[in-house]
Short mmCIF file of C-alpha atoms in Angstrom, two decimals:
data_model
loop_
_atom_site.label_atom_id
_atom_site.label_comp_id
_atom_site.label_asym_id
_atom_site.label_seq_id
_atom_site.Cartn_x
_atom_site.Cartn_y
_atom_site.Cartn_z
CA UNK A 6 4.85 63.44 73.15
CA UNK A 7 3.07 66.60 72.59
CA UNK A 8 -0.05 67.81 74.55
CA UNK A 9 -2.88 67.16 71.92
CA UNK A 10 -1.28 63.35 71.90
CA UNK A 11 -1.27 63.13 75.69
CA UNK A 12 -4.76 64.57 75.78
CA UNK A 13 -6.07 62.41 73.20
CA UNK A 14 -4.67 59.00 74.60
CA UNK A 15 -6.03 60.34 78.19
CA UNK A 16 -8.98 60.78 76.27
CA UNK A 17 -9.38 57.61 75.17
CA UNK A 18 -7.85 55.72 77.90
CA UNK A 19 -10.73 57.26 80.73
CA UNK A 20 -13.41 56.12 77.68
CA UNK A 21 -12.83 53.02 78.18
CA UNK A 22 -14.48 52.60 81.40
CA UNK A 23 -17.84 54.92 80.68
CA UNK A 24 -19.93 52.01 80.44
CA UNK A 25 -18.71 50.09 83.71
CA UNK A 26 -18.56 53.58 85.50
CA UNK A 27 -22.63 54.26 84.34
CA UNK A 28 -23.33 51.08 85.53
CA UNK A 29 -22.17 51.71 88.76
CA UNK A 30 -23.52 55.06 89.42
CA UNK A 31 -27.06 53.89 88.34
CA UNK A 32 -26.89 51.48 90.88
CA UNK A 33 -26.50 53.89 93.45
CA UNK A 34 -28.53 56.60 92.34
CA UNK A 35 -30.92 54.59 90.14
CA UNK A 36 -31.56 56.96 87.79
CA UNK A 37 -30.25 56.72 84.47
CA UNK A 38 -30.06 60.57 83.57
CA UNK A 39 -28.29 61.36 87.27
CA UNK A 40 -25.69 58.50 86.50
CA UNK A 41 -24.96 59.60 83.05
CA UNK A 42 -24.33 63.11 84.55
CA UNK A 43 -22.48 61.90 87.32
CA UNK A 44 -20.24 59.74 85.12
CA UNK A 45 -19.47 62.84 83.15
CA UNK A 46 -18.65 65.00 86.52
CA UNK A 47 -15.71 62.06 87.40
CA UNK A 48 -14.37 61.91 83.80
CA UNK A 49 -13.56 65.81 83.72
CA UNK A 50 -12.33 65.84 87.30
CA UNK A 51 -10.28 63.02 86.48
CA UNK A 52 -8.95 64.81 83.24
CA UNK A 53 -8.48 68.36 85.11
CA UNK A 54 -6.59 66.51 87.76
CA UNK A 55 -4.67 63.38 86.10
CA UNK A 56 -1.39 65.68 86.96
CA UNK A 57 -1.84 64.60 90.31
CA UNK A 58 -2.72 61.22 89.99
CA UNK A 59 0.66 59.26 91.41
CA UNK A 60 -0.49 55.55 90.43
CA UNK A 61 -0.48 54.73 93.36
CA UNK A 62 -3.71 52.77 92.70
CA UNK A 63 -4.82 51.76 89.58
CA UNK A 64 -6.83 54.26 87.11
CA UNK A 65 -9.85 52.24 87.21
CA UNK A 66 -9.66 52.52 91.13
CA UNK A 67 -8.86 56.21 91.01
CA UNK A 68 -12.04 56.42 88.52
CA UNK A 69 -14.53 54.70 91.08
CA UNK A 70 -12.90 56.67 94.07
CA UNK A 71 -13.94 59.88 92.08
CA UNK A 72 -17.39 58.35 90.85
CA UNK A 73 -18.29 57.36 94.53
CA UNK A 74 -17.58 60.56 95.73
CA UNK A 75 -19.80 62.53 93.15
CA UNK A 76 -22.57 59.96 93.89
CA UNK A 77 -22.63 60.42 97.57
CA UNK A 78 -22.61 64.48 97.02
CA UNK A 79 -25.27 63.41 94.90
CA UNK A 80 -27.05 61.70 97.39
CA UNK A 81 -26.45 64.09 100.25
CA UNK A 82 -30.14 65.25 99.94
CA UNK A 83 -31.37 61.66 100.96
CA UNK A 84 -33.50 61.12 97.97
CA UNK A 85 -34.09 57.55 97.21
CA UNK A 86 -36.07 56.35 94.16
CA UNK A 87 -38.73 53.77 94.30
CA UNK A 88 -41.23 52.18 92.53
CA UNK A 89 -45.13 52.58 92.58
CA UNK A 90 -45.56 49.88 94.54
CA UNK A 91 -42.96 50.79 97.10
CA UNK A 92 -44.99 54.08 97.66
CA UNK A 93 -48.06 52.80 97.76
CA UNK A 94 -51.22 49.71 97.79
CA UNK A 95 -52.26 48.21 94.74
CA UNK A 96 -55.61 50.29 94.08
CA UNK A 97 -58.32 48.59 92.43
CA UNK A 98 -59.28 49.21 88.75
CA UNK A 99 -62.98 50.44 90.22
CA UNK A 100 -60.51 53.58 92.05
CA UNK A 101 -58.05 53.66 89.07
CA UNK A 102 -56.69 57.36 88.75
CA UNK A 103 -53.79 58.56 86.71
CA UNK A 104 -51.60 60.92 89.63
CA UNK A 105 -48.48 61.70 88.73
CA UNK A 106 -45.71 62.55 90.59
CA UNK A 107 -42.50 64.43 89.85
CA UNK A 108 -39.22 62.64 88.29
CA UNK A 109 -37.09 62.41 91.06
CA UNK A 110 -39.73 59.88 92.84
CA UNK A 111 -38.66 57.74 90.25
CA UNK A 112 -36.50 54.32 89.56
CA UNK A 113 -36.06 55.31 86.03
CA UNK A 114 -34.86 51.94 83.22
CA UNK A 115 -31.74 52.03 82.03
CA UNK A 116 -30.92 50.45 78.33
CA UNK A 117 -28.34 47.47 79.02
CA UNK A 118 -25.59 48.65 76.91
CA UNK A 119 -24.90 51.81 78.63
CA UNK A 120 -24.42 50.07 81.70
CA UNK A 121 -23.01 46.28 81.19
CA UNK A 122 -20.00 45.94 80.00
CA UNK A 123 -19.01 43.27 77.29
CA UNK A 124 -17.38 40.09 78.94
CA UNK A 125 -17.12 36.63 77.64
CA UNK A 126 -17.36 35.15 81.45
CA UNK A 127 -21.27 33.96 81.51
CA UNK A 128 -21.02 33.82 85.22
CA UNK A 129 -20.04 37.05 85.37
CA UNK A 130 -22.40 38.53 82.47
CA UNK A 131 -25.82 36.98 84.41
CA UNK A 132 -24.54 38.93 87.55
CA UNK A 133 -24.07 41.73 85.96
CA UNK A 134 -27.57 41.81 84.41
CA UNK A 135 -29.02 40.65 88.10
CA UNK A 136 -27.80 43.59 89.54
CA UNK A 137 -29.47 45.95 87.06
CA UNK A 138 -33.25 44.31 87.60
CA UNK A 139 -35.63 47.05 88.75
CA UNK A 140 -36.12 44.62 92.02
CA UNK A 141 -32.94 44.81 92.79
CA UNK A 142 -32.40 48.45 92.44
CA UNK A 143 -35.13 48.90 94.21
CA UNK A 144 -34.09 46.97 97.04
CA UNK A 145 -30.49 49.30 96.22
CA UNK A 146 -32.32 52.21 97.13
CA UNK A 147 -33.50 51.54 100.67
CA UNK A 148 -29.76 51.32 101.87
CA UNK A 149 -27.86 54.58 103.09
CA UNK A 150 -25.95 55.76 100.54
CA UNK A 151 -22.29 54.72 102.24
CA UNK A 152 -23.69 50.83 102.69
CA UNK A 153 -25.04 50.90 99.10
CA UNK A 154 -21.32 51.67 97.75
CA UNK A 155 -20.10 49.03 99.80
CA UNK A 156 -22.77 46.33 98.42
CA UNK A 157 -22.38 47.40 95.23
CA UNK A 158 -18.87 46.76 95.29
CA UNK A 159 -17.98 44.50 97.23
CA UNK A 160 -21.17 42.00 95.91
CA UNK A 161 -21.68 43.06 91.85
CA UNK A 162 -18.05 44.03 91.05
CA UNK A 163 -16.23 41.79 93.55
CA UNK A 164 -13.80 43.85 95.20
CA UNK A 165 -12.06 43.15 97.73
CA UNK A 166 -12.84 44.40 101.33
CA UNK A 167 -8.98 46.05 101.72
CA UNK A 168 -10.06 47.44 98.45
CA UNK A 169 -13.17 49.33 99.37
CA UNK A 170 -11.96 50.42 102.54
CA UNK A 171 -8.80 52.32 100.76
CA UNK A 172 -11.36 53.86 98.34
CA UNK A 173 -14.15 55.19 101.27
CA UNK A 174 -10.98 55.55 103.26
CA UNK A 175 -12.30 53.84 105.99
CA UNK A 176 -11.33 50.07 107.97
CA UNK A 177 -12.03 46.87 106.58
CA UNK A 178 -13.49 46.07 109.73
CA UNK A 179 -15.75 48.66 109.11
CA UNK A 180 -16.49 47.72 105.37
CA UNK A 181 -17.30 44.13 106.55
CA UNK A 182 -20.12 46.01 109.27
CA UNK A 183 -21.35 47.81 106.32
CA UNK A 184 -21.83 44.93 104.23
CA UNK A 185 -23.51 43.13 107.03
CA UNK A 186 -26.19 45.33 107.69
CA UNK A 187 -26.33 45.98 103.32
CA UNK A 188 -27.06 42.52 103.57
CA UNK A 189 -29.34 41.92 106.40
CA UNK A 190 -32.00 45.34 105.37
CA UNK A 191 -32.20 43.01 101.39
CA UNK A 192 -33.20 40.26 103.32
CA UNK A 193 -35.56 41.81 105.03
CA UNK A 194 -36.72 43.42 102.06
CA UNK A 195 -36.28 40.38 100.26
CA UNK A 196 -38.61 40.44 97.01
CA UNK A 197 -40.53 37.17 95.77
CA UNK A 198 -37.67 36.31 93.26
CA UNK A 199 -40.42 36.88 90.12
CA UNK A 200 -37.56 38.51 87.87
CA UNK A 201 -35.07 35.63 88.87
CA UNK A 202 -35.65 32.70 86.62
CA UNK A 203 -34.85 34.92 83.78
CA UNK A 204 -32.08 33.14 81.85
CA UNK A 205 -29.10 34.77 79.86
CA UNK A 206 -29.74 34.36 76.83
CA UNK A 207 -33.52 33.43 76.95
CA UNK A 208 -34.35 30.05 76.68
CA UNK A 209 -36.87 28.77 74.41
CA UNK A 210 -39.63 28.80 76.86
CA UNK A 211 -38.86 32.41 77.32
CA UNK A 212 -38.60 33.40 73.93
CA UNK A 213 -41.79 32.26 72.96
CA UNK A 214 -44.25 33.38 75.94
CA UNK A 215 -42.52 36.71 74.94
CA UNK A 216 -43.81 35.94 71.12
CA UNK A 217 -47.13 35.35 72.53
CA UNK A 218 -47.18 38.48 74.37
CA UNK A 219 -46.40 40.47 71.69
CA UNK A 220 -49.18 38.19 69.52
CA UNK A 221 -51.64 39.31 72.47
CA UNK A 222 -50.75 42.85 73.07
CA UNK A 223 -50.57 44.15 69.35
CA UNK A 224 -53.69 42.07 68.64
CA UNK A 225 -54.94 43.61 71.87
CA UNK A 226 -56.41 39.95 72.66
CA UNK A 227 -57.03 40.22 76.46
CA UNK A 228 -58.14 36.36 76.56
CA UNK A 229 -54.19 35.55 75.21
CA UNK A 230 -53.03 38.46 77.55
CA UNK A 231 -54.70 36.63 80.70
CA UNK A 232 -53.58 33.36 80.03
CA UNK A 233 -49.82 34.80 79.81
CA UNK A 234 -50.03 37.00 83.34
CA UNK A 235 -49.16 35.12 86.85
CA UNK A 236 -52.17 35.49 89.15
CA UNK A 237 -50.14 37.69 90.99
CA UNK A 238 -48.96 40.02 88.06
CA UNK A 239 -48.68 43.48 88.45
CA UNK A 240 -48.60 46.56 86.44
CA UNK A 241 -46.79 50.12 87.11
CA UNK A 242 -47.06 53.50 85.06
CA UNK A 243 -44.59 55.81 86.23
CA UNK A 244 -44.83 58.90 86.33
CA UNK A 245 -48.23 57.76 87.81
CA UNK A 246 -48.29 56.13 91.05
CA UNK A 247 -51.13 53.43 90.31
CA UNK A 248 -50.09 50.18 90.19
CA UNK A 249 -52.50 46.98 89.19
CA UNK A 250 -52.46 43.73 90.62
CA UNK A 251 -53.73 40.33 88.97
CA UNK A 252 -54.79 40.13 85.74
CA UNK A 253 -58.37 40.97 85.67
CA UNK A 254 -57.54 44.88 87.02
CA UNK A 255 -54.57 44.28 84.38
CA UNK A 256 -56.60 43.68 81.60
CA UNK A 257 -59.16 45.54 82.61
CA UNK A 258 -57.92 48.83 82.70
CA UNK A 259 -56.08 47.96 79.57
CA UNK A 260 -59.80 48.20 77.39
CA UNK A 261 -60.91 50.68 79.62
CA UNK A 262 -58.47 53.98 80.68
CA UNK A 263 -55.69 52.39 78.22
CA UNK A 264 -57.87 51.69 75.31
CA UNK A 265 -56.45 54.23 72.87
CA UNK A 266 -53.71 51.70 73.01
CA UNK A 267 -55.04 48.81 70.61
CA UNK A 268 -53.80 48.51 67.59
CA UNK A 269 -50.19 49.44 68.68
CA UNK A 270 -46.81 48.14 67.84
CA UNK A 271 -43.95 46.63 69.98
CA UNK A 272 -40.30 46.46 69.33
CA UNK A 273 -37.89 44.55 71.33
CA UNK A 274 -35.54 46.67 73.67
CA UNK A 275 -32.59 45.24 76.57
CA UNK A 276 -33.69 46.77 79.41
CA UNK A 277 -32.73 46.64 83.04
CA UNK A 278 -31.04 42.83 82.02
CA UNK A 279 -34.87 41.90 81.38
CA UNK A 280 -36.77 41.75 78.37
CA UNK A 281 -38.23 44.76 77.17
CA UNK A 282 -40.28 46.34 74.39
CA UNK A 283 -40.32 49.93 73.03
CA UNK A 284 -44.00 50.41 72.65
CA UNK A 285 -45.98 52.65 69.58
CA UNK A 286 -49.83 53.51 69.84
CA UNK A 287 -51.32 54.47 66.70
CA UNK A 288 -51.06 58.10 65.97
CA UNK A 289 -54.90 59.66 65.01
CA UNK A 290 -53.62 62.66 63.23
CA UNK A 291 -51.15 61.99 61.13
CA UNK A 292 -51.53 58.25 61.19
CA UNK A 293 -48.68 55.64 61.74
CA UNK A 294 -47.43 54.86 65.26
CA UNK A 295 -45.85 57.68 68.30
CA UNK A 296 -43.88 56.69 71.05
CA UNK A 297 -45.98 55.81 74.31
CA UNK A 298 -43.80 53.77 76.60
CA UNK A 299 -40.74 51.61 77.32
CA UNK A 300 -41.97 48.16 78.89
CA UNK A 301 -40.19 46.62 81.31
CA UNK A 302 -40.91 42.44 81.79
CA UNK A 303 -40.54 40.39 84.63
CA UNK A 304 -41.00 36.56 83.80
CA UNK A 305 -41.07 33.75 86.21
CA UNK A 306 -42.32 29.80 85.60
CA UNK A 307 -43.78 30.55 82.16
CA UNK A 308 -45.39 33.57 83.11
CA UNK A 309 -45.32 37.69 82.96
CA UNK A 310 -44.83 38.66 86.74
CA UNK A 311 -44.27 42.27 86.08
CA UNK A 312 -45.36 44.43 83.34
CA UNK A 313 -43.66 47.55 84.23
CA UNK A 314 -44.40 51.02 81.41
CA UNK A 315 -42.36 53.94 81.57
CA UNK A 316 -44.40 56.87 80.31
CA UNK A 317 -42.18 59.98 79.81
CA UNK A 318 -40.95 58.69 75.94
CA UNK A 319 -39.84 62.08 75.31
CA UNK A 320 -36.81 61.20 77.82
CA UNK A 321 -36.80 57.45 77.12
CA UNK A 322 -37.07 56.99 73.83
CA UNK A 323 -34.02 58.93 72.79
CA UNK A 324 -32.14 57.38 75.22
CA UNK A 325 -32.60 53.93 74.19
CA UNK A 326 -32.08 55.22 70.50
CA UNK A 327 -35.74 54.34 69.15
CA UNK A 328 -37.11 56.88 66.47
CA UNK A 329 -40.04 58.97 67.90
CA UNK A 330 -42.31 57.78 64.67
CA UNK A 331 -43.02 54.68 62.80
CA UNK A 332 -44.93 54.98 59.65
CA UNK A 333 -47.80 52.38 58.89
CA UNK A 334 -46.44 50.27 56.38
CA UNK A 335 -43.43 49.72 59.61
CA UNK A 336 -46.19 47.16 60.48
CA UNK A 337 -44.83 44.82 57.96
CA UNK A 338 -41.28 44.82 58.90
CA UNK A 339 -40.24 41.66 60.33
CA UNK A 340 -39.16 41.93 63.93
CA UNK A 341 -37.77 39.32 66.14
CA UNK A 342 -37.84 39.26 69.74
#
């Protein structure tokens, strides 16, 4: 076999774990640029050093040895991503200010086919997704790095203990503590469940309050918008770190700071295993729609829980493949959600 062969089957043979691989390395750094870097750091050590690789273990366990090390070197700094409302108190729409703060504060979504595999096990597809929901990442990124690996796989990918302690090189014994005290800070951290009763695929329920929602946001109809949005509903902005609670700050800020956005468009997105839309506002100079945000849904008994809008579409948008301009007459293009 010459070398281009053997570099080309390599090649091809280390693709075909990119996608589980960016998974896991958003889950423990939970941010979608970092993991896609970090993914790309373990497939050219693993190419530059293949010559050493004795089998010993499988490739795919050689590949998340590798991957967990860049992540914890990653990590070293202590940096752990949140969301607004892990940083701060709801503030009320009479205080509402727009305060940014830099990227790295961040949980940052993630578009679900960089980061769940295909698999025709349901089970295994609706834990998959789970594990991806900005609640749990959230929860993700309170753990020490070491005890997030071990949650991660030991819980989402279902290794075994003997196999995480040969990849950490460490004890099972000491895996199992890990694991333990992974499990007991969640608990403790436990969040109310709002994002849980999402089903895979939606059911009909689902589908339609989501076809209301877009019926009330595009129509900018904050009556329909109300009746959609849990009592307890909240609303995020990042890069800003305001968040809104209940629908009347919701809404309210929505025809007041966020009016330029009525009139604009929504287009369906997978996000984070949760619905999501890519949203347009109309553009006043050149006319048409421009990117504005990537919304994130959490649904629970018939109603929006979370209403989550990532801001920074120059980063966003390209990563979830959405042009950056949709012409007026777009409008008229049939779109399902």
């Amino acid at each position: 076999m010459s070398d281009t062969t053997a570099t080309t089957d390599l090649d091809v043979e280390l693709e075909k774990y990119r996608v589980e691989l960016t998974g896991y390395c958003y889950r423990m750094l939970g941010s979608s640029f970092e993991a896609e870097d970090a993914v790309q750091d373990t497939m050219v050590r693993a190419w530059r050093s293949h010559d050493k690789f004795e089998g010993r273990s499988s490739l795919r366990s050689w590949l998340y040895r590798i991957a967990t090390n860049v992540c914890l070197d990653m990590l070293t700094a202590g940096n752990k991503r949140a969301r607004p409302m892990d940083l701060t108190e709801a503030t009320p729409l009479a205080q509402a200010a727009l305060s940014p703060r830099p990227d790295h504060t961040w949980l940052e979504p993630m578009p679900d086919a960089r980061v769940l595999p295909a698999t025709a096990d349901p089970a295994e597809a609706a834990v998959a997704k789970e594990s991806v929901r900005l609640a749990f990442m959230a929860a993700l990124q309170r753990l020490p790095a070491k005890q997030r690996a071990v949650l991660i796989l030991r819980e989402v990918l279902a290794w075994k203990a003997s196999e995480v302690a040969e990849l950490l090189d460490t004890s099972v014994a000491s895996v199992n503590s890990a694991l333990q005290r992974a499990r007991a800070t969640l608990s403790e951290r436990a969040e109310s469940g709002a994002d849980a009763a999402v089903s895979d695929p939606l059911d009909e329920e689902q589908k339609k309050l989501l076809e209301r929602y877009v019926a009330a946001f595009e129509g900018y109809d904050m009556s329909a918008l109300t009746a959609l949005l849990h009592e307890d509903a909240v609303m995020t902005m990042p890069p800003f770190d305001l968040w809104l609670r209940g629908p009347a700050d919701i809404t309210g800020f929505m025809t007041t700071l966020g009016s330029a956005c009525a009139g604009s468009k929504l287009r369906p997105v997978e996000v984070n295993g949760l619905p999501g839309f890519a949203h347009y506002k109309p553009d006043p100079d050149s006319g048409g729609f421009v990117p504005w945000a990537v919304q994130v849904l959490e649904i629970s008994d018939g109603r929006i829980t979370g209403f989550h809008c990532f801001l920074d579409t120059k980063r966003w948008f390209p990563l979830f493949g959405l042009p950056l301009h949709l012409e007026a007459e777009a409008d008229q293009v049939e779109k399902g959600v």
